[in-house]
Amino acid sequence: MVVRETCLAIWDVLHPAVMAQPQKEDWLQIADIFFQSCNFPNCVGAIDGKHIRVKKPIRSGSQFFNYKKYFSFVLFAVCDANYCFRYIDVGSYGSSSDSAVLGHSAFGQMLNNNELDLPGNTTLPGTTYPSMPFVFVGDEAFALGEHLMRPYSSRGLSIARRVFNYRLTRARRVVECAFGILANKWRFLHSPIHLKLETAISAVKAACVLHNFVRVRDGFNFEDSLSHSLESPNPSGVRGTIMCPI
């Protein structure tokens, strides 16, 4: 109980300070950093999911049993180019796909309803037309949308599409690096969490806001974490989600 109450207090205090909802000016600043560091214009975030290993929740059946053959819930995150989390959704079933977690999350619903206060369409650097929207980038597990970009299928690509995939992957990998930094700093994420499910979710949420707090306190260095990477979930089936408010 002490662990859970402490994690809840950390989340309640730090969440408004280090993970507040970005406004239009914040999105523009994020896009500028993405362009400078990753050469990908009009990008306002990288999205991905990470499986958090847990002991089997009581009476959960196979809901938390993922395609990697262990029990987990999903940490879904939206990350900026400074490896800070802008949105997180914690607690979806390990058997759920990335696209299902996004669709059921508060962030996904705001994205679909155009409630994120994204900047208006603008031309890409070096062009005069057409105006292009600001987008989030993800891997092949996500569906293409007006504000969501994914790579081309890897078969029979032209040189231009291969270059596009390279640039998109360079931007997308920042969220995988952020997961790597998170797990290496808060090392309980490297092994199964032996806590009740609700307490484990609270601990992960606390670790995410502490991650942002440490990044802001210590400053940003784009080159400091390029070696960090973490595989992302890509299960084939969808069985449901447990939603945790952001």
Rosetta silent file (secondary structure, phi, psi, omega in degrees, C-alpha in Angstrom):
SEQUENCE: MVVRETCLAIWDVLHPAVMAQPQKEDWLQIADIFFQSCNFPNCVGAIDGKHIRVKKPIRSGSQFFNYKKYFSFVLFAVCDANYCFRYIDVGSYGSSSDSAVLGHSAFGQMLNNNELDLPGNTTLPGTTYPSMPFVFVGDEAFALGEHLMRPYSSRGLSIARRVFNYRLTRARRVVECAFGILANKWRFLHSPIHLKLETAISAVKAACVLHNFVRVRDGFNFEDSLSHSLESPNPSGVRGTIMCPI
SCORE:     score description
SCORE:     0.000 S_00000001
   1 L     0.000  -36.594  177.861    0.000    0.000    0.000 S_00000001
   2 H   -62.090  -43.490  179.290    2.897    2.368    0.728 S_00000001
   3 H   -60.713  -47.288 -177.297    4.300    1.735   -2.762 S_00000001
   4 H   -65.061  -44.528 -179.214    0.964    2.375   -4.432 S_00000001
   5 H   -65.039  -36.856  178.369    0.197    5.540   -2.457 S_00000001
   6 H   -66.453  -43.865  179.181    3.679    6.899   -3.142 S_00000001
   7 H   -64.061  -40.594  177.910    3.397    6.210   -6.879 S_00000001
   8 H   -63.444  -39.524  179.307   -0.039    7.837   -7.016 S_00000001
   9 H   -66.052  -42.388  177.550    1.307   10.915   -5.215 S_00000001
  10 H   -59.480  -45.309  179.520    4.257   11.176   -7.621 S_00000001
  11 H   -62.293  -47.225 -176.949    1.879   10.961  -10.588 S_00000001
  12 H   -62.047  -37.386 -176.832   -0.577   13.520   -9.169 S_00000001
  13 H   -80.136  -44.847 -172.519    2.160   16.061   -8.432 S_00000001
  14 H   -86.018  -28.013 -175.238    4.405   15.687  -11.482 S_00000001
  15 H   -55.905  -47.416  179.382    1.889   14.933  -14.238 S_00000001
  16 H   -66.423  -24.905 -174.846    0.573   18.530  -14.586 S_00000001
  17 H   -86.153  -38.344 -172.130    4.132   19.893  -14.454 S_00000001
  18 H  -116.852   -2.884  179.373    6.051   17.595  -16.824 S_00000001
  19 L  -141.419   38.950  178.368    3.358   15.964  -19.001 S_00000001
  20 L   -70.522  155.027 -179.127    0.787   18.704  -19.558 S_00000001
  21 L   -65.084  126.180 -179.874   -1.197   18.653  -22.796 S_00000001
  22 L   -65.416  147.478  172.901    0.785   20.540  -25.483 S_00000001
  23 L  -102.077  179.087 -174.864   -0.687   23.650  -27.067 S_00000001
  24 H   -56.783  -41.573  179.215   -0.243   24.832  -30.651 S_00000001
  25 H   -65.305  -35.603  177.826    3.005   26.656  -29.865 S_00000001
  26 H   -65.993  -41.640  178.307    4.378   23.537  -28.135 S_00000001
  27 H   -61.153  -39.943  179.531    3.576   21.380  -31.178 S_00000001
  28 H   -64.332  -39.851  178.242    5.436   23.821  -33.429 S_00000001
  29 H   -66.358  -41.323  177.381    8.477   23.695  -31.157 S_00000001
  30 H   -61.090  -44.462 -179.773    8.384   19.877  -31.107 S_00000001
  31 H   -62.339  -37.958  179.795    8.160   19.796  -34.915 S_00000001
  32 H   -64.842  -40.299  179.327   11.149   22.130  -35.209 S_00000001
  33 H   -68.663  -39.627  176.676   13.291   19.864  -33.000 S_00000001
  34 H   -60.058  -41.854 -178.556   12.234   16.780  -34.971 S_00000001
  35 H   -67.004  -40.180 -179.262   13.258   18.491  -38.214 S_00000001
  36 H   -68.404  -40.903 -172.959   16.626   19.570  -36.818 S_00000001
  37 H   -92.858  -27.781 -173.853   17.533   16.221  -35.266 S_00000001
  38 H  -121.407   -2.070 -178.958   15.788   13.710  -37.559 S_00000001
  39 L    56.340   36.590  177.257   15.339   15.552  -40.882 S_00000001
  40 L  -125.818  105.824 -175.736   11.609   14.795  -40.822 S_00000001
  41 L   -76.179  159.383  175.583    9.448   17.927  -41.234 S_00000001
  42 L    58.659   27.369  178.428    5.978   18.486  -39.767 S_00000001
  43 E  -101.349  126.307 -177.406    6.467   15.699  -37.209 S_00000001
  44 E  -114.426    7.811  177.493    4.985   16.365  -33.776 S_00000001
  45 E   167.287  153.614  173.952    5.599   13.014  -32.090 S_00000001
  46 E  -112.859  137.104 -175.610    6.591    9.367  -32.350 S_00000001
  47 E  -121.214  146.169  177.605    4.182    6.705  -31.066 S_00000001
  48 E  -170.485  173.555  177.462    4.722    3.114  -29.992 S_00000001
  49 E  -126.962  152.377  178.203    3.877    0.575  -27.310 S_00000001
  50 E  -131.018  133.365  175.970    5.977   -1.403  -24.839 S_00000001
  51 E   -78.834  126.666  175.430    5.026   -4.612  -23.065 S_00000001
  52 E  -101.549  114.128 -175.459    5.437   -4.380  -19.286 S_00000001
  53 E   -72.619  132.697  178.745    6.007   -7.880  -17.921 S_00000001
  54 E  -136.786  163.956  169.251    3.878   -8.800  -14.893 S_00000001
  55 L   -72.986  156.443 -174.663    2.909  -11.910  -12.999 S_00000001
  56 L   -59.201  120.003  176.174   -0.394  -13.359  -14.171 S_00000001
  57 L   -63.632  147.474 -177.271   -3.273  -11.226  -12.829 S_00000001
  58 L   -64.290  134.176  176.114   -5.861  -13.169  -10.861 S_00000001
  59 L    53.699   38.640 -179.877   -8.771  -14.515  -12.922 S_00000001
  60 L  -100.704   -6.716 -178.488   -7.536  -12.781  -16.088 S_00000001
  61 L    60.803 -133.128  179.974   -7.504  -15.821  -18.368 S_00000001
  62 L  -103.813   12.787 -175.410   -5.423  -15.122  -21.468 S_00000001
  63 L   -61.196  -36.810 -177.344   -6.226  -11.414  -21.680 S_00000001
  64 L   -98.775    7.888 -178.897   -2.749  -10.353  -20.564 S_00000001
  65 E   -89.955  115.854 -171.661   -0.898  -13.167  -22.367 S_00000001
  66 L   -96.472  178.134 -177.162    0.936  -11.605  -25.302 S_00000001
  67 L   -68.738  -12.954  176.559    2.400  -12.934  -28.537 S_00000001
  68 L   -87.241    2.374  174.935    5.825  -13.164  -26.879 S_00000001
  69 L    74.180   35.054  169.181    4.415  -15.868  -24.591 S_00000001
  70 L  -145.389  168.239 -176.863    4.431  -14.017  -21.282 S_00000001
  71 E   -87.314  136.933 -177.364    1.940  -11.931  -19.281 S_00000001
  72 E  -161.312  163.200  162.288    2.049   -8.181  -19.699 S_00000001
  73 E  -119.540  167.514 -171.183    0.129   -4.962  -20.025 S_00000001
  74 E  -104.378  132.401  166.653    0.942   -2.266  -22.581 S_00000001
  75 E   -98.812  107.367  175.784    2.553    1.109  -22.016 S_00000001
  76 E   -96.889  133.698 -173.892    1.506    3.202  -25.030 S_00000001
  77 E  -139.856  149.202  169.386    3.418    6.460  -25.389 S_00000001
  78 E  -114.148  125.291 -170.272    3.750    9.545  -27.550 S_00000001
  79 E  -122.360  145.980  173.383    7.290   10.902  -27.420 S_00000001
  80 L   -95.257 -179.130 -174.224    8.967   14.114  -28.604 S_00000001
  81 L   -72.692  -10.502  175.511   12.460   14.431  -30.088 S_00000001
  82 L   -94.411   14.628  178.609   13.945   15.080  -26.631 S_00000001
  83 L    64.244   27.503  175.056   12.861   11.589  -25.494 S_00000001
  84 L  -102.004  142.866  178.895   10.167   13.011  -23.220 S_00000001
  85 E   -81.884  126.816  177.912    6.727   11.419  -23.021 S_00000001
  86 E   -95.937  -33.237  174.619    3.913   13.754  -24.060 S_00000001
  87 E  -141.925  145.899  171.028    1.069   11.269  -23.589 S_00000001
  88 E  -138.251  151.005  171.916    0.918    7.822  -22.044 S_00000001
  89 E  -133.859  120.525 -172.311   -1.780    5.179  -21.731 S_00000001
  90 E  -122.399  132.691  171.471   -0.997    2.357  -19.301 S_00000001
  91 E   119.845   -1.573  178.383   -2.867   -0.865  -18.607 S_00000001
  92 E   -66.208  151.561 -179.375   -4.193   -2.246  -21.907 S_00000001
  93 E   -55.933  142.864  176.293   -4.223   -6.017  -22.217 S_00000001
  94 L   -63.954  -21.464  179.420   -0.971   -7.577  -23.384 S_00000001
  95 L   -82.664   -3.112 -177.656   -2.953   -9.420  -26.057 S_00000001
  96 L   -83.679  150.236  177.329   -4.067   -6.128  -27.649 S_00000001
  97 L   -83.918  164.048  177.484   -2.483   -4.725  -30.803 S_00000001
  98 H   -57.711  -45.100 -176.921   -0.874   -1.296  -31.068 S_00000001
  99 H   -64.783  -35.593  178.365   -3.687    0.010  -33.254 S_00000001
 100 H   -68.356  -41.889  178.452   -6.329   -1.182  -30.767 S_00000001
 101 H   -62.497  -43.519  177.967   -4.533    0.458  -27.847 S_00000001
 102 H   -61.810  -45.524 -176.789   -4.281    3.715  -29.809 S_00000001
 103 H   -63.676  -32.245 -178.191   -7.938    3.583  -30.821 S_00000001
 104 H   -91.828   -8.778 -177.317   -9.163    3.075  -27.264 S_00000001
 105 L   -79.313  159.034  176.344   -6.809    5.597  -25.636 S_00000001
 106 H   -62.515  -37.568  178.728   -7.771    9.159  -24.776 S_00000001
 107 H   -62.863  -46.107 -179.788   -5.017   10.366  -27.108 S_00000001
 108 H   -60.794  -38.495  179.358   -6.364    8.302  -30.017 S_00000001
 109 H   -69.158  -39.226  176.817   -9.866    9.659  -29.524 S_00000001
 110 H   -65.947  -37.601  178.635   -8.599   13.240  -29.385 S_00000001
 111 H   -63.797  -44.205 -179.560   -6.543   12.611  -32.536 S_00000001
 112 H   -67.217  -30.448 -177.379   -9.569   11.245  -34.411 S_00000001
 113 L   -97.001    9.376  179.659  -11.750   14.144  -33.248 S_00000001
 114 L    54.716   45.877 -178.715   -9.123   16.842  -34.030 S_00000001
 115 L  -109.542   14.820 -176.802   -8.995   17.920  -30.382 S_00000001
 116 L   -92.131    0.748 -178.648   -5.196   18.041  -29.977 S_00000001
 117 L    57.422   42.011  176.975   -4.861   21.724  -31.029 S_00000001
 118 L   -71.208  150.568  176.997   -2.410   20.790  -33.786 S_00000001
 119 L   -63.819  159.559  177.531   -1.123   23.616  -36.002 S_00000001
 120 L   -70.393  166.418 -179.344   -2.756   24.149  -39.395 S_00000001
 121 L   -59.629  144.853  178.664   -1.365   22.677  -42.597 S_00000001
 122 E  -145.345  160.879  179.942    1.840   24.229  -43.898 S_00000001
 123 E   -75.467  152.365  177.722    4.234   23.709  -46.782 S_00000001
 124 L   -76.694  155.778  179.366    7.289   21.535  -46.322 S_00000001
 125 L   -56.194  133.614  178.753   10.759   23.164  -46.257 S_00000001
 126 L    83.663    5.120  179.295   11.959   24.006  -49.752 S_00000001
 127 L  -126.341  162.138  176.401    8.483   23.798  -51.311 S_00000001
 128 L  -114.204  -14.304  176.576    5.701   26.256  -52.072 S_00000001
 129 L  -162.215  160.693  -10.418    2.856   23.731  -52.400 S_00000001
 130 L   -84.095  173.534  174.808    0.929   21.773  -51.342 S_00000001
 131 E   -78.556  133.849 -176.079    0.204   22.427  -47.688 S_00000001
 132 E  -117.070  147.006  179.853    0.787   19.318  -45.574 S_00000001
 133 L   -76.219  161.901  170.357   -0.614   18.421  -42.124 S_00000001
 134 L   -81.031  141.950 -169.430    1.432   17.896  -38.986 S_00000001
 135 E  -135.669  159.014  165.594    1.733   14.206  -38.211 S_00000001
 136 E  -100.893  150.273 -177.826    2.722   11.575  -35.676 S_00000001
 137 E  -116.319  140.351  179.048    4.925    8.734  -36.892 S_00000001
 138 L  -145.353 -179.761 -179.374    4.588    5.052  -36.044 S_00000001
 139 L   -90.120 -168.126 -174.521    5.528    1.618  -37.347 S_00000001
 140 L   -67.323  -12.313 -178.636    3.583   -0.798  -39.564 S_00000001
 141 L   -71.952  -17.088 -176.762    1.283   -1.774  -36.688 S_00000001
 142 L   -99.565  153.916  178.665   -0.633    1.518  -37.022 S_00000001
 143 L   -86.935  142.842  178.679   -3.137    2.509  -39.684 S_00000001
 144 L   -66.294  138.628  179.001   -2.362    5.402  -42.017 S_00000001
 145 E  -148.303  176.090 -178.563   -4.320    8.573  -41.259 S_00000001
 146 L   -59.330  -39.524 -178.620   -4.360   12.294  -41.935 S_00000001
 147 L  -114.231   23.952  179.702   -2.221   12.958  -38.862 S_00000001
 148 E  -140.673  118.757 -178.662   -0.543    9.555  -38.603 S_00000001
 149 E  -107.780  143.828  175.690    2.267    8.375  -40.881 S_00000001
 150 L  -134.936  160.813 -178.337    3.611    4.837  -41.217 S_00000001
 151 L   -72.191  158.847  172.357    6.329    3.419  -43.503 S_00000001
 152 L   -66.650  154.119  171.941    5.678    1.996  -46.938 S_00000001
 153 L   -58.272  143.699 -170.375    5.513   -1.772  -47.259 S_00000001
 154 L   -77.734    1.767 -176.150    9.042   -3.109  -47.685 S_00000001
 155 L   -93.881  128.584  172.884    8.394   -4.924  -50.997 S_00000001
 156 L    57.858   44.920 -177.093    9.539   -3.460  -54.315 S_00000001
 157 L   -82.081  143.153  170.653   10.221    0.039  -53.071 S_00000001
 158 L   -75.416  168.741  179.920   11.498    2.804  -55.289 S_00000001
 159 H   -61.589  -41.536 -179.633   14.511    4.806  -54.162 S_00000001
 160 H   -60.937  -41.275 -179.508   12.292    7.717  -53.127 S_00000001
 161 H   -72.530  -33.241  175.826   10.133    5.471  -50.937 S_00000001
 162 H   -65.473  -39.902  176.737   13.193    3.825  -49.393 S_00000001
 163 H   -64.115  -42.003  177.756   14.523    7.267  -48.493 S_00000001
 164 H   -60.351  -46.443  178.828   11.135    8.170  -47.008 S_00000001
 165 H   -59.804  -40.130  178.608   11.107    4.993  -44.908 S_00000001
 166 H   -62.549  -46.034 -179.425   14.620    5.750  -43.684 S_00000001
 167 H   -64.789  -42.938  179.981   13.657    9.283  -42.654 S_00000001
 168 H   -63.881  -42.674  179.914   10.453    8.113  -40.971 S_00000001
 169 H   -63.919  -36.765  178.322   12.282    5.358  -39.093 S_00000001
 170 H   -62.556  -37.609  177.409   14.876    7.861  -37.931 S_00000001
 171 H   -74.987  -39.463 -175.474   12.086    9.982  -36.439 S_00000001
 172 H   -69.238  -28.948 -173.432   10.134    7.017  -35.066 S_00000001
 173 H   -67.913  -12.713 -178.888   13.064    5.459  -33.231 S_00000001
 174 H   -64.212  -31.830  178.774   13.101    8.245  -30.634 S_00000001
 175 H   -71.200  -35.192  175.392   10.178    6.605  -28.831 S_00000001
 176 H   -66.580  -38.838  175.445   12.064    3.280  -28.749 S_00000001
 177 H   -63.200  -39.627  179.073   15.096    5.122  -27.379 S_00000001
 178 H   -63.070  -40.778  175.791   12.859    6.742  -24.757 S_00000001
 179 H   -61.960  -40.554  178.973   11.619    3.299  -23.684 S_00000001
 180 H   -64.082  -42.952  176.872   15.234    2.138  -23.427 S_00000001
 181 H   -62.178  -44.194  179.769   16.217    5.126  -21.295 S_00000001
 182 H   -58.297  -49.012 -176.580   13.159    4.587  -19.097 S_00000001
 183 H   -68.561  -34.799 -179.801   13.908    0.902  -18.514 S_00000001
 184 H   -75.903  -25.803  176.803   17.609    1.454  -17.854 S_00000001
 185 H   -81.721  -44.158 -178.787   16.908    4.234  -15.354 S_00000001
 186 L  -109.820   87.620 -162.652   14.028    2.466  -13.556 S_00000001
 187 H   -75.166   -5.202  173.505   15.323   -1.070  -13.644 S_00000001
 188 H   -65.075  -16.126  178.394   12.251   -2.795  -12.216 S_00000001
 189 H   -77.667   -8.372  179.117   11.013   -2.670  -15.831 S_00000001
 190 H   -83.389   -9.416 -177.141   13.681   -5.212  -16.834 S_00000001
 191 L  -139.232  164.905  179.188   11.979   -8.042  -14.952 S_00000001
 192 L   -57.430  138.211 -179.748    8.414   -9.143  -14.135 S_00000001
 193 E   -87.470  117.912 -177.965    6.709   -6.782  -11.697 S_00000001
 194 L   -95.194   64.878  177.383    5.529   -8.732   -8.645 S_00000001
 195 L  -135.683  163.449  171.636    2.783   -6.339   -7.606 S_00000001
 196 L   -59.843  153.111 -173.625   -0.972   -6.248   -7.953 S_00000001
 197 H   -56.636  -45.629 -178.144   -2.010   -5.065  -11.396 S_00000001
 198 H   -62.893  -38.681  179.701   -3.308   -1.681  -10.185 S_00000001
 199 H   -70.047  -38.976  177.843   -0.109   -1.052   -8.224 S_00000001
 200 H   -62.674  -41.278  177.915    2.079   -2.081  -11.170 S_00000001
 201 H   -62.674  -43.502  178.741    0.201    0.359  -13.422 S_00000001
 202 H   -63.130  -37.940  179.454    0.691    3.145  -10.871 S_00000001
 203 H   -65.452  -40.295  179.467    4.415    2.339  -10.635 S_00000001
 204 H   -67.699  -41.397  177.786    4.855    2.559  -14.422 S_00000001
 205 H   -63.195  -39.478  177.174    2.980    5.860  -14.589 S_00000001
 206 H   -64.625  -40.653  179.175    5.167    7.230  -11.794 S_00000001
 207 H   -62.989  -36.920 -178.965    8.311    6.079  -13.619 S_00000001
 208 H   -66.644  -43.108  179.491    7.186    7.881  -16.794 S_00000001
 209 H   -73.218  -32.100  174.169    6.673   11.251  -15.103 S_00000001
 210 H   -65.952  -37.044  175.501    9.930   10.823  -13.167 S_00000001
 211 H   -56.902  -49.051  178.543   11.623   10.107  -16.504 S_00000001
 212 H   -62.526  -42.036 -179.212   10.361   13.450  -17.852 S_00000001
 213 H   -59.688  -44.200 -179.494   11.339   15.225  -14.641 S_00000001
 214 H   -67.541  -40.175  179.107   14.904   13.908  -14.844 S_00000001
 215 H   -61.970  -44.311  179.595   15.183   14.787  -18.546 S_00000001
 216 H   -66.633  -41.260 -178.630   14.048   18.362  -17.906 S_00000001
 217 H   -65.864  -42.563 -174.063   16.289   18.693  -14.841 S_00000001
 218 H   -89.905   -9.462 -178.651   19.426   17.304  -16.487 S_00000001
 219 L    88.202  169.590 -174.156   18.932   18.865  -19.922 S_00000001
 220 L  -112.567  140.185  174.109   18.682   17.272  -23.352 S_00000001
 221 L  -141.459  108.923 -172.785   21.398   15.792  -25.513 S_00000001
 222 H   -59.904  -32.621 -174.915   20.184   14.169  -28.717 S_00000001
 223 H   -83.412   -3.588 -170.178   23.262   11.982  -29.107 S_00000001
 224 H   -77.203  -14.348 -170.606   23.187   10.558  -25.582 S_00000001
 225 H  -136.097   18.311 -176.337   20.736    7.754  -26.205 S_00000001
 226 L   -66.852  -19.837 -179.648   20.878    6.698  -29.834 S_00000001
 227 L   -80.756  -12.587 -179.333   22.219    3.302  -28.818 S_00000001
 228 L   -81.384  133.506  173.346   19.095    2.542  -26.777 S_00000001
 229 L  -150.045  156.926 -179.289   16.364    0.593  -28.499 S_00000001
 230 L  -148.469  133.135 -178.976   13.505   -1.589  -27.397 S_00000001
 231 L   -66.223  147.348 -176.867   11.303   -3.918  -29.384 S_00000001
 232 L  -108.129  153.263 -179.419    7.699   -2.872  -29.704 S_00000001
 233 L   -71.734  143.751  175.732    4.583   -5.039  -29.437 S_00000001
 234 L  -148.479   55.930 -178.906    2.921   -6.168  -32.642 S_00000001
 235 L   -69.404  158.943 -175.295    0.395   -8.871  -31.692 S_00000001
 236 L   -89.621  -24.099 -174.737   -2.012  -10.159  -34.272 S_00000001
 237 L  -111.940  164.241  178.176   -5.210  -10.275  -32.230 S_00000001
 238 L  -127.730  125.151 -178.196   -7.296   -7.837  -30.229 S_00000001
 239 L  -124.675   -1.032  177.874   -9.135   -8.967  -27.122 S_00000001
 240 L   133.786  169.664 -179.811   -9.895   -5.789  -25.263 S_00000001
 241 L  -139.627  154.380  169.156   -8.282   -3.027  -23.253 S_00000001
 242 L  -110.348  121.521 -173.973   -8.267   -1.634  -19.757 S_00000001
 243 L   -93.074  136.167  172.267   -8.203    2.132  -19.912 S_00000001
 244 L  -118.161  128.674 -178.404   -6.279    4.286  -17.466 S_00000001
 245 L   -62.772  143.131  178.000   -6.900    8.036  -17.638 S_00000001
 246 L   -70.500    0.000    0.000   -3.947   10.074  -18.748 S_00000001
